[in-house]
Amino acid sequence: CLDQEGKVHEFDSGWTDDCNDCSCSKNGIECCTAYMTPVNFDEEKCESIFNKETCSYKVVEKDDHSKECPVHSWVG
């Protein structure tokens, strides 16, 4: 398989690229997110911030990013 950057990957191989888990099969390349997204939290008081280095979200108060907010559901 040939990825978007022109790298060749063997059949039945897998890799992580730009926070996506990818795999190569005879049908081609498939990728899906390698992280969970918060979906059930107080959106009026809190905001989710994505960290591209760790491929993860943190949910914090909008007025004070040092205070984390509870998240009741994640999807991914």
JSON list of N, CA and C in Angstrom, two decimals:
[
{"chain": "A", "resi": 1, "resn": "CYS", "atom": "N", "xyz": [0.85, -1.19, 0.00]},
{"chain": "A", "resi": 1, "resn": "CYS", "atom": "CA", "xyz": [0.00, 0.00, 0.00]},
{"chain": "A", "resi": 1, "resn": "CYS", "atom": "C", "xyz": [0.89, 1.25, 0.00]},
{"chain": "A", "resi": 2, "resn": "LEU", "atom": "N", "xyz": [0.43, 2.27, -0.65]},
{"chain": "A", "resi": 2, "resn": "LEU", "atom": "CA", "xyz": [1.14, 3.54, -0.72]},
{"chain": "A", "resi": 2, "resn": "LEU", "atom": "C", "xyz": [0.32, 4.58, 0.05]},
{"chain": "A", "resi": 3, "resn": "ASP", "atom": "N", "xyz": [0.90, 5.17, 1.12]},
{"chain": "A", "resi": 3, "resn": "ASP", "atom": "CA", "xyz": [0.16, 6.15, 1.90]},
{"chain": "A", "resi": 3, "resn": "ASP", "atom": "C", "xyz": [0.26, 7.54, 1.27]},
{"chain": "A", "resi": 4, "resn": "GLN", "atom": "N", "xyz": [-0.39, 8.52, 1.93]},
{"chain": "A", "resi": 4, "resn": "GLN", "atom": "CA", "xyz": [-0.44, 9.89, 1.39]},
{"chain": "A", "resi": 4, "resn": "GLN", "atom": "C", "xyz": [0.92, 10.53, 1.26]},
{"chain": "A", "resi": 5, "resn": "GLU", "atom": "N", "xyz": [1.88, 10.09, 2.08]},
{"chain": "A", "resi": 5, "resn": "GLU", "atom": "CA", "xyz": [3.23, 10.66, 2.04]},
{"chain": "A", "resi": 5, "resn": "GLU", "atom": "C", "xyz": [4.14, 9.92, 1.06]},
{"chain": "A", "resi": 6, "resn": "GLY", "atom": "N", "xyz": [3.60, 8.92, 0.37]},
{"chain": "A", "resi": 6, "resn": "GLY", "atom": "CA", "xyz": [4.39, 8.16, -0.58]},
{"chain": "A", "resi": 6, "resn": "GLY", "atom": "C", "xyz": [5.16, 7.01, 0.02]},
{"chain": "A", "resi": 7, "resn": "LYS", "atom": "N", "xyz": [4.91, 6.69, 1.30]},
{"chain": "A", "resi": 7, "resn": "LYS", "atom": "CA", "xyz": [5.58, 5.56, 1.95]},
{"chain": "A", "resi": 7, "resn": "LYS", "atom": "C", "xyz": [4.87, 4.26, 1.58]},
{"chain": "A", "resi": 8, "resn": "VAL", "atom": "N", "xyz": [5.66, 3.23, 1.36]},
{"chain": "A", "resi": 8, "resn": "VAL", "atom": "CA", "xyz": [5.11, 1.92, 1.03]},
{"chain": "A", "resi": 8, "resn": "VAL", "atom": "C", "xyz": [4.98, 1.10, 2.31]},
{"chain": "A", "resi": 9, "resn": "HIS", "atom": "N", "xyz": [3.82, 0.44, 2.48]},
{"chain": "A", "resi": 9, "resn": "HIS", "atom": "CA", "xyz": [3.56, -0.41, 3.64]},
{"chain": "A", "resi": 9, "resn": "HIS", "atom": "C", "xyz": [3.20, -1.80, 3.15]},
{"chain": "A", "resi": 10, "resn": "GLU", "atom": "N", "xyz": [3.71, -2.82, 3.85]},
{"chain": "A", "resi": 10, "resn": "GLU", "atom": "CA", "xyz": [3.45, -4.20, 3.47]},
{"chain": "A", "resi": 10, "resn": "GLU", "atom": "C", "xyz": [2.01, -4.58, 3.81]},
{"chain": "A", "resi": 11, "resn": "PHE", "atom": "N", "xyz": [1.46, -5.56, 3.09]},
{"chain": "A", "resi": 11, "resn": "PHE", "atom": "CA", "xyz": [0.14, -6.08, 3.42]},
{"chain": "A", "resi": 11, "resn": "PHE", "atom": "C", "xyz": [0.14, -6.62, 4.85]},
{"chain": "A", "resi": 12, "resn": "ASP", "atom": "N", "xyz": [-0.97, -6.47, 5.53]},
{"chain": "A", "resi": 12, "resn": "ASP", "atom": "CA", "xyz": [-1.16, -6.93, 6.91]},
{"chain": "A", "resi": 12, "resn": "ASP", "atom": "C", "xyz": [-0.26, -6.21, 7.90]},
{"chain": "A", "resi": 13, "resn": "SER", "atom": "N", "xyz": [0.16, -4.98, 7.56]},
{"chain": "A", "resi": 13, "resn": "SER", "atom": "CA", "xyz": [0.96, -4.18, 8.50]},
{"chain": "A", "resi": 13, "resn": "SER", "atom": "C", "xyz": [0.09, -3.07, 9.07]},
{"chain": "A", "resi": 14, "resn": "GLY", "atom": "N", "xyz": [0.53, -2.51, 10.19]},
{"chain": "A", "resi": 14, "resn": "GLY", "atom": "CA", "xyz": [-0.19, -1.41, 10.81]},
{"chain": "A", "resi": 14, "resn": "GLY", "atom": "C", "xyz": [0.78, -0.36, 11.31]},
{"chain": "A", "resi": 15, "resn": "TRP", "atom": "N", "xyz": [0.30, 0.87, 11.46]},
{"chain": "A", "resi": 15, "resn": "TRP", "atom": "CA", "xyz": [1.13, 1.98, 11.93]},
{"chain": "A", "resi": 15, "resn": "TRP", "atom": "C", "xyz": [0.23, 3.09, 12.44]},
{"chain": "A", "resi": 16, "resn": "THR", "atom": "N", "xyz": [0.82, 4.01, 13.20]},
{"chain": "A", "resi": 16, "resn": "THR", "atom": "CA", "xyz": [0.11, 5.19, 13.67]},
{"chain": "A", "resi": 16, "resn": "THR", "atom": "C", "xyz": [0.70, 6.41, 12.98]},
{"chain": "A", "resi": 17, "resn": "ASP", "atom": "N", "xyz": [-0.18, 7.24, 12.41]},
{"chain": "A", "resi": 17, "resn": "ASP", "atom": "CA", "xyz": [0.26, 8.41, 11.67]},
{"chain": "A", "resi": 17, "resn": "ASP", "atom": "C", "xyz": [-0.68, 9.57, 11.97]},
{"chain": "A", "resi": 18, "resn": "ASP", "atom": "N", "xyz": [-0.13, 10.65, 12.47]},
{"chain": "A", "resi": 18, "resn": "ASP", "atom": "CA", "xyz": [-0.92, 11.86, 12.72]},
{"chain": "A", "resi": 18, "resn": "ASP", "atom": "C", "xyz": [-2.17, 11.56, 13.55]},
{"chain": "A", "resi": 19, "resn": "CYS", "atom": "N", "xyz": [-1.99, 10.81, 14.63]},
{"chain": "A", "resi": 19, "resn": "CYS", "atom": "CA", "xyz": [-3.05, 10.43, 15.57]},
{"chain": "A", "resi": 19, "resn": "CYS", "atom": "C", "xyz": [-4.12, 9.52, 14.94]},
{"chain": "A", "resi": 20, "resn": "ASN", "atom": "N", "xyz": [-3.73, 8.78, 13.92]},
{"chain": "A", "resi": 20, "resn": "ASN", "atom": "CA", "xyz": [-4.62, 7.79, 13.32]},
{"chain": "A", "resi": 20, "resn": "ASN", "atom": "C", "xyz": [-3.93, 6.43, 13.32]},
{"chain": "A", "resi": 21, "resn": "ASP", "atom": "N", "xyz": [-4.71, 5.38, 13.63]},
{"chain": "A", "resi": 21, "resn": "ASP", "atom": "CA", "xyz": [-4.22, 4.02, 13.50]},
{"chain": "A", "resi": 21, "resn": "ASP", "atom": "C", "xyz": [-4.56, 3.55, 12.10]},
{"chain": "A", "resi": 22, "resn": "CYS", "atom": "N", "xyz": [-3.55, 3.12, 11.36]},
{"chain": "A", "resi": 22, "resn": "CYS", "atom": "CA", "xyz": [-3.75, 2.72, 9.97]},
{"chain": "A", "resi": 22, "resn": "CYS", "atom": "C", "xyz": [-3.30, 1.28, 9.78]},
{"chain": "A", "resi": 23, "resn": "SER", "atom": "N", "xyz": [-3.90, 0.65, 8.78]},
{"chain": "A", "resi": 23, "resn": "SER", "atom": "CA", "xyz": [-3.50, -0.71, 8.42]},
{"chain": "A", "resi": 23, "resn": "SER", "atom": "C", "xyz": [-3.58, -0.87, 6.91]},
{"chain": "A", "resi": 24, "resn": "CYS", "atom": "N", "xyz": [-2.78, -1.79, 6.42]},
{"chain": "A", "resi": 24, "resn": "CYS", "atom": "CA", "xyz": [-2.73, -2.07, 4.99]},
{"chain": "A", "resi": 24, "resn": "CYS", "atom": "C", "xyz": [-3.19, -3.51, 4.76]},
{"chain": "A", "resi": 25, "resn": "SER", "atom": "N", "xyz": [-4.12, -3.67, 3.84]},
{"chain": "A", "resi": 25, "resn": "SER", "atom": "CA", "xyz": [-4.56, -5.00, 3.43]},
{"chain": "A", "resi": 25, "resn": "SER", "atom": "C", "xyz": [-4.63, -5.03, 1.91]},
{"chain": "A", "resi": 26, "resn": "LYS", "atom": "N", "xyz": [-5.01, -6.15, 1.36]},
{"chain": "A", "resi": 26, "resn": "LYS", "atom": "CA", "xyz": [-5.13, -6.24, -0.10]},
{"chain": "A", "resi": 26, "resn": "LYS", "atom": "C", "xyz": [-6.25, -5.37, -0.63]},
{"chain": "A", "resi": 27, "resn": "ASN", "atom": "N", "xyz": [-7.13, -4.91, 0.26]},
{"chain": "A", "resi": 27, "resn": "ASN", "atom": "CA", "xyz": [-8.22, -3.99, -0.12]},
{"chain": "A", "resi": 27, "resn": "ASN", "atom": "C", "xyz": [-7.78, -2.53, -0.08]},
{"chain": "A", "resi": 28, "resn": "GLY", "atom": "N", "xyz": [-6.58, -2.25, 0.45]},
{"chain": "A", "resi": 28, "resn": "GLY", "atom": "CA", "xyz": [-6.07, -0.89, 0.53]},
{"chain": "A", "resi": 28, "resn": "GLY", "atom": "C", "xyz": [-5.77, -0.48, 1.96]},
{"chain": "A", "resi": 29, "resn": "ILE", "atom": "N", "xyz": [-5.66, 0.83, 2.17]},
{"chain": "A", "resi": 29, "resn": "ILE", "atom": "CA", "xyz": [-5.35, 1.37, 3.49]},
{"chain": "A", "resi": 29, "resn": "ILE", "atom": "C", "xyz": [-6.63, 1.81, 4.18]},
{"chain": "A", "resi": 30, "resn": "GLU", "atom": "N", "xyz": [-6.72, 1.46, 5.47]},
{"chain": "A", "resi": 30, "resn": "GLU", "atom": "CA", "xyz": [-7.81, 1.94, 6.31]},
{"chain": "A", "resi": 30, "resn": "GLU", "atom": "C", "xyz": [-7.21, 2.63, 7.52]},
{"chain": "A", "resi": 31, "resn": "CYS", "atom": "N", "xyz": [-7.79, 3.78, 7.88]},
{"chain": "A", "resi": 31, "resn": "CYS", "atom": "CA", "xyz": [-7.33, 4.51, 9.05]},
{"chain": "A", "resi": 31, "resn": "CYS", "atom": "C", "xyz": [-8.53, 4.93, 9.90]},
{"chain": "A", "resi": 32, "resn": "CYS", "atom": "N", "xyz": [-8.32, 4.96, 11.21]},
{"chain": "A", "resi": 32, "resn": "CYS", "atom": "CA", "xyz": [-9.33, 5.47, 12.12]},
{"chain": "A", "resi": 32, "resn": "CYS", "atom": "C", "xyz": [-8.60, 6.22, 13.23]},
{"chain": "A", "resi": 33, "resn": "THR", "atom": "N", "xyz": [-9.32, 7.05, 13.95]},
{"chain": "A", "resi": 33, "resn": "THR", "atom": "CA", "xyz": [-8.69, 7.84, 14.99]},
{"chain": "A", "resi": 33, "resn": "THR", "atom": "C", "xyz": [-8.11, 6.95, 16.08]},
{"chain": "A", "resi": 34, "resn": "ALA", "atom": "N", "xyz": [-6.97, 7.36, 16.61]},
{"chain": "A", "resi": 34, "resn": "ALA", "atom": "CA", "xyz": [-6.27, 6.61, 17.64]},
{"chain": "A", "resi": 34, "resn": "ALA", "atom": "C", "xyz": [-6.56, 7.18, 19.02]},
{"chain": "A", "resi": 35, "resn": "TYR", "atom": "N", "xyz": [-7.64, 7.94, 19.14]},
{"chain": "A", "resi": 35, "resn": "TYR", "atom": "CA", "xyz": [-7.94, 8.60, 20.42]},
{"chain": "A", "resi": 35, "resn": "TYR", "atom": "C", "xyz": [-9.44, 8.61, 20.64]},
{"chain": "A", "resi": 36, "resn": "MET", "atom": "N", "xyz": [-9.81, 8.86, 21.89]},
{"chain": "A", "resi": 36, "resn": "MET", "atom": "CA", "xyz": [-11.21, 8.97, 22.27]},
{"chain": "A", "resi": 36, "resn": "MET", "atom": "C", "xyz": [-11.58, 10.45, 22.32]},
{"chain": "A", "resi": 37, "resn": "THR", "atom": "N", "xyz": [-12.83, 10.77, 21.94]},
{"chain": "A", "resi": 37, "resn": "THR", "atom": "CA", "xyz": [-13.33, 12.14, 21.94]},
{"chain": "A", "resi": 37, "resn": "THR", "atom": "C", "xyz": [-14.38, 12.30, 23.03]},
{"chain": "A", "resi": 38, "resn": "PRO", "atom": "N", "xyz": [-14.23, 13.31, 23.88]},
{"chain": "A", "resi": 38, "resn": "PRO", "atom": "CA", "xyz": [-15.23, 13.52, 24.93]},
{"chain": "A", "resi": 38, "resn": "PRO", "atom": "C", "xyz": [-16.54, 14.05, 24.33]},
{"chain": "A", "resi": 39, "resn": "VAL", "atom": "N", "xyz": [-17.68, 13.49, 24.75]},
{"chain": "A", "resi": 39, "resn": "VAL", "atom": "CA", "xyz": [-18.96, 13.92, 24.19]},
{"chain": "A", "resi": 39, "resn": "VAL", "atom": "C", "xyz": [-20.00, 14.28, 25.25]},
{"chain": "A", "resi": 40, "resn": "ASN", "atom": "N", "xyz": [-19.81, 13.90, 26.48]},
{"chain": "A", "resi": 40, "resn": "ASN", "atom": "CA", "xyz": [-20.82, 14.15, 27.50]},
{"chain": "A", "resi": 40, "resn": "ASN", "atom": "C", "xyz": [-20.18, 14.87, 28.68]},
{"chain": "A", "resi": 41, "resn": "PHE", "atom": "N", "xyz": [-20.13, 16.19, 28.57]},
{"chain": "A", "resi": 41, "resn": "PHE", "atom": "CA", "xyz": [-19.59, 17.04, 29.64]},
{"chain": "A", "resi": 41, "resn": "PHE", "atom": "C", "xyz": [-20.30, 18.38, 29.58]},
{"chain": "A", "resi": 42, "resn": "ASP", "atom": "N", "xyz": [-20.12, 19.20, 30.57]},
{"chain": "A", "resi": 42, "resn": "ASP", "atom": "CA", "xyz": [-20.77, 20.51, 30.65]},
{"chain": "A", "resi": 42, "resn": "ASP", "atom": "C", "xyz": [-20.12, 21.47, 29.66]},
{"chain": "A", "resi": 43, "resn": "GLU", "atom": "N", "xyz": [-20.74, 21.60, 28.48]},
{"chain": "A", "resi": 43, "resn": "GLU", "atom": "CA", "xyz": [-20.14, 22.41, 27.41]},
{"chain": "A", "resi": 43, "resn": "GLU", "atom": "C", "xyz": [-20.27, 23.91, 27.65]},
{"chain": "A", "resi": 44, "resn": "GLU", "atom": "N", "xyz": [-21.15, 24.32, 28.54]},
{"chain": "A", "resi": 44, "resn": "GLU", "atom": "CA", "xyz": [-21.25, 25.75, 28.86]},
{"chain": "A", "resi": 44, "resn": "GLU", "atom": "C", "xyz": [-20.09, 26.18, 29.75]},
{"chain": "A", "resi": 45, "resn": "LYS", "atom": "N", "xyz": [-19.70, 25.32, 30.66]},
{"chain": "A", "resi": 45, "resn": "LYS", "atom": "CA", "xyz": [-18.66, 25.65, 31.63]},
{"chain": "A", "resi": 45, "resn": "LYS", "atom": "C", "xyz": [-17.27, 25.17, 31.18]},
{"chain": "A", "resi": 46, "resn": "CYS", "atom": "N", "xyz": [-17.24, 24.12, 30.35]},
{"chain": "A", "resi": 46, "resn": "CYS", "atom": "CA", "xyz": [-15.97, 23.46, 30.03]},
{"chain": "A", "resi": 46, "resn": "CYS", "atom": "C", "xyz": [-15.73, 23.40, 28.52]},
{"chain": "A", "resi": 47, "resn": "GLU", "atom": "N", "xyz": [-14.46, 23.14, 28.18]},
{"chain": "A", "resi": 47, "resn": "GLU", "atom": "CA", "xyz": [-14.09, 22.96, 26.78]},
{"chain": "A", "resi": 47, "resn": "GLU", "atom": "C", "xyz": [-13.09, 21.82, 26.67]},
{"chain": "A", "resi": 48, "resn": "SER", "atom": "N", "xyz": [-13.08, 21.17, 25.51]},
{"chain": "A", "resi": 48, "resn": "SER", "atom": "CA", "xyz": [-12.12, 20.10, 25.28]},
{"chain": "A", "resi": 48, "resn": "SER", "atom": "C", "xyz": [-10.95, 20.66, 24.47]},
{"chain": "A", "resi": 49, "resn": "ILE", "atom": "N", "xyz": [-9.76, 20.26, 24.86]},
{"chain": "A", "resi": 49, "resn": "ILE", "atom": "CA", "xyz": [-8.53, 20.72, 24.20]},
{"chain": "A", "resi": 49, "resn": "ILE", "atom": "C", "xyz": [-7.77, 19.49, 23.74]},
{"chain": "A", "resi": 50, "resn": "PHE", "atom": "N", "xyz": [-7.43, 19.46, 22.44]},
{"chain": "A", "resi": 50, "resn": "PHE", "atom": "CA", "xyz": [-6.71, 18.32, 21.88]},
{"chain": "A", "resi": 50, "resn": "PHE", "atom": "C", "xyz": [-5.21, 18.55, 21.93]},
{"chain": "A", "resi": 51, "resn": "ASN", "atom": "N", "xyz": [-4.48, 17.55, 22.43]},
{"chain": "A", "resi": 51, "resn": "ASN", "atom": "CA", "xyz": [-3.03, 17.59, 22.48]},
{"chain": "A", "resi": 51, "resn": "ASN", "atom": "C", "xyz": [-2.52, 16.67, 21.37]},
{"chain": "A", "resi": 52, "resn": "LYS", "atom": "N", "xyz": [-1.98, 17.25, 20.31]},
{"chain": "A", "resi": 52, "resn": "LYS", "atom": "CA", "xyz": [-1.53, 16.46, 19.15]},
{"chain": "A", "resi": 52, "resn": "LYS", "atom": "C", "xyz": [-0.30, 15.62, 19.47]},
{"chain": "A", "resi": 53, "resn": "GLU", "atom": "N", "xyz": [0.48, 16.01, 20.47]},
{"chain": "A", "resi": 53, "resn": "GLU", "atom": "CA", "xyz": [1.67, 15.23, 20.83]},
{"chain": "A", "resi": 53, "resn": "GLU", "atom": "C", "xyz": [1.29, 13.92, 21.52]},
{"chain": "A", "resi": 54, "resn": "THR", "atom": "N", "xyz": [0.24, 13.96, 22.36]},
{"chain": "A", "resi": 54, "resn": "THR", "atom": "CA", "xyz": [-0.18, 12.75, 23.07]},
{"chain": "A", "resi": 54, "resn": "THR", "atom": "C", "xyz": [-1.41, 12.11, 22.43]},
{"chain": "A", "resi": 55, "resn": "CYS", "atom": "N", "xyz": [-1.97, 12.76, 21.41]},
{"chain": "A", "resi": 55, "resn": "CYS", "atom": "CA", "xyz": [-3.18, 12.28, 20.72]},
{"chain": "A", "resi": 55, "resn": "CYS", "atom": "C", "xyz": [-4.30, 12.03, 21.72]},
{"chain": "A", "resi": 56, "resn": "SER", "atom": "N", "xyz": [-4.54, 13.02, 22.56]},
{"chain": "A", "resi": 56, "resn": "SER", "atom": "CA", "xyz": [-5.59, 12.87, 23.56]},
{"chain": "A", "resi": 56, "resn": "SER", "atom": "C", "xyz": [-6.25, 14.22, 23.85]},
{"chain": "A", "resi": 57, "resn": "TYR", "atom": "N", "xyz": [-7.47, 14.13, 24.36]},
{"chain": "A", "resi": 57, "resn": "TYR", "atom": "CA", "xyz": [-8.21, 15.32, 24.77]},
{"chain": "A", "resi": 57, "resn": "TYR", "atom": "C", "xyz": [-8.12, 15.50, 26.27]},
{"chain": "A", "resi": 58, "resn": "LYS", "atom": "N", "xyz": [-8.19, 16.75, 26.68]},
{"chain": "A", "resi": 58, "resn": "LYS", "atom": "CA", "xyz": [-8.32, 17.11, 28.08]},
{"chain": "A", "resi": 58, "resn": "LYS", "atom": "C", "xyz": [-9.53, 18.04, 28.15]},
{"chain": "A", "resi": 59, "resn": "VAL", "atom": "N", "xyz": [-10.40, 17.84, 29.12]},
{"chain": "A", "resi": 59, "resn": "VAL", "atom": "CA", "xyz": [-11.58, 18.68, 29.27]},
{"chain": "A", "resi": 59, "resn": "VAL", "atom": "C", "xyz": [-11.37, 19.53, 30.52]},
{"chain": "A", "resi": 60, "resn": "VAL", "atom": "N", "xyz": [-11.36, 20.85, 30.31]},
{"chain": "A", "resi": 60, "resn": "VAL", "atom": "CA", "xyz": [-11.05, 21.79, 31.39]},
{"chain": "A", "resi": 60, "resn": "VAL", "atom": "C", "xyz": [-12.08, 22.92, 31.43]},
{"chain": "A", "resi": 61, "resn": "GLU", "atom": "N", "xyz": [-12.10, 23.61, 32.56]},
{"chain": "A", "resi": 61, "resn": "GLU", "atom": "CA", "xyz": [-12.99, 24.76, 32.67]},
{"chain": "A", "resi": 61, "resn": "GLU", "atom": "C", "xyz": [-12.51, 25.85, 31.72]},
{"chain": "A", "resi": 62, "resn": "LYS", "atom": "N", "xyz": [-13.46, 26.52, 31.06]},
{"chain": "A", "resi": 62, "resn": "LYS", "atom": "CA", "xyz": [-13.12, 27.58, 30.11]},
{"chain": "A", "resi": 62, "resn": "LYS", "atom": "C", "xyz": [-12.38, 28.72, 30.78]},
{"chain": "A", "resi": 63, "resn": "ASP", "atom": "N", "xyz": [-12.76, 29.04, 32.01]},
{"chain": "A", "resi": 63, "resn": "ASP", "atom": "CA", "xyz": [-12.17, 30.16, 32.72]},
{"chain": "A", "resi": 63, "resn": "ASP", "atom": "C", "xyz": [-10.90, 29.81, 33.49]},
{"chain": "A", "resi": 64, "resn": "ASP", "atom": "N", "xyz": [-10.64, 28.52, 33.67]},
{"chain": "A", "resi": 64, "resn": "ASP", "atom": "CA", "xyz": [-9.45, 28.10, 34.42]},
{"chain": "A", "resi": 64, "resn": "ASP", "atom": "C", "xyz": [-8.99, 26.74, 33.89]},
{"chain": "A", "resi": 65, "resn": "HIS", "atom": "N", "xyz": [-8.05, 26.76, 32.98]},
{"chain": "A", "resi": 65, "resn": "HIS", "atom": "CA", "xyz": [-7.58, 25.53, 32.34]},
{"chain": "A", "resi": 65, "resn": "HIS", "atom": "C", "xyz": [-6.84, 24.60, 33.30]},
{"chain": "A", "resi": 66, "resn": "SER", "atom": "N", "xyz": [-6.57, 25.04, 34.52]},
{"chain": "A", "resi": 66, "resn": "SER", "atom": "CA", "xyz": [-5.92, 24.15, 35.49]},
{"chain": "A", "resi": 66, "resn": "SER", "atom": "C", "xyz": [-6.93, 23.23, 36.16]},
{"chain": "A", "resi": 67, "resn": "LYS", "atom": "N", "xyz": [-8.23, 23.49, 35.97]},
{"chain": "A", "resi": 67, "resn": "LYS", "atom": "CA", "xyz": [-9.27, 22.67, 36.58]},
{"chain": "A", "resi": 67, "resn": "LYS", "atom": "C", "xyz": [-9.92, 21.77, 35.53]},
{"chain": "A", "resi": 68, "resn": "GLU", "atom": "N", "xyz": [-9.79, 20.46, 35.75]},
{"chain": "A", "resi": 68, "resn": "GLU", "atom": "CA", "xyz": [-10.39, 19.50, 34.82]},
{"chain": "A", "resi": 68, "resn": "GLU", "atom": "C", "xyz": [-11.87, 19.33, 35.12]},
{"chain": "A", "resi": 69, "resn": "CYS", "atom": "N", "xyz": [-12.62, 19.00, 34.09]},
{"chain": "A", "resi": 69, "resn": "CYS", "atom": "CA", "xyz": [-14.06, 18.78, 34.21]},
{"chain": "A", "resi": 69, "resn": "CYS", "atom": "C", "xyz": [-14.36, 17.29, 34.07]},
{"chain": "A", "resi": 70, "resn": "PRO", "atom": "N", "xyz": [-15.40, 16.82, 34.75]},
{"chain": "A", "resi": 70, "resn": "PRO", "atom": "CA", "xyz": [-15.78, 15.42, 34.58]},
{"chain": "A", "resi": 70, "resn": "PRO", "atom": "C", "xyz": [-16.37, 15.17, 33.19]},
{"chain": "A", "resi": 71, "resn": "VAL", "atom": "N", "xyz": [-16.02, 14.03, 32.61]},
{"chain": "A", "resi": 71, "resn": "VAL", "atom": "CA", "xyz": [-16.57, 13.62, 31.32]},
{"chain": "A", "resi": 71, "resn": "VAL", "atom": "C", "xyz": [-17.30, 12.31, 31.56]},
{"chain": "A", "resi": 72, "resn": "HIS", "atom": "N", "xyz": [-18.55, 12.26, 31.09]},
{"chain": "A", "resi": 72, "resn": "HIS", "atom": "CA", "xyz": [-19.39, 11.10, 31.36]},
{"chain": "A", "resi": 72, "resn": "HIS", "atom": "C", "xyz": [-19.40, 10.10, 30.21]},
{"chain": "A", "resi": 73, "resn": "SER", "atom": "N", "xyz": [-19.03, 10.51, 28.98]},
{"chain": "A", "resi": 73, "resn": "SER", "atom": "CA", "xyz": [-18.97, 9.60, 27.84]},
{"chain": "A", "resi": 73, "resn": "SER", "atom": "C", "xyz": [-17.87, 10.02, 26.87]},
{"chain": "A", "resi": 74, "resn": "TRP", "atom": "N", "xyz": [-17.26, 9.02, 26.28]},
{"chain": "A", "resi": 74, "resn": "TRP", "atom": "CA", "xyz": [-16.22, 9.22, 25.26]},
{"chain": "A", "resi": 74, "resn": "TRP", "atom": "C", "xyz": [-16.57, 8.35, 24.04]},
{"chain": "A", "resi": 75, "resn": "VAL", "atom": "N", "xyz": [-16.22, 8.80, 22.85]},
{"chain": "A", "resi": 75, "resn": "VAL", "atom": "CA", "xyz": [-16.41, 8.01, 21.64]},
{"chain": "A", "resi": 75, "resn": "VAL", "atom": "C", "xyz": [-15.09, 7.93, 20.89]},
{"chain": "A", "resi": 76, "resn": "GLY", "atom": "N", "xyz": [-14.93, 6.88, 20.12]},
{"chain": "A", "resi": 76, "resn": "GLY", "atom": "CA", "xyz": [-13.72, 6.78, 19.32]},
{"chain": "A", "resi": 76, "resn": "GLY", "atom": "C", "xyz": [-13.50, 5.41, 18.79]}
]
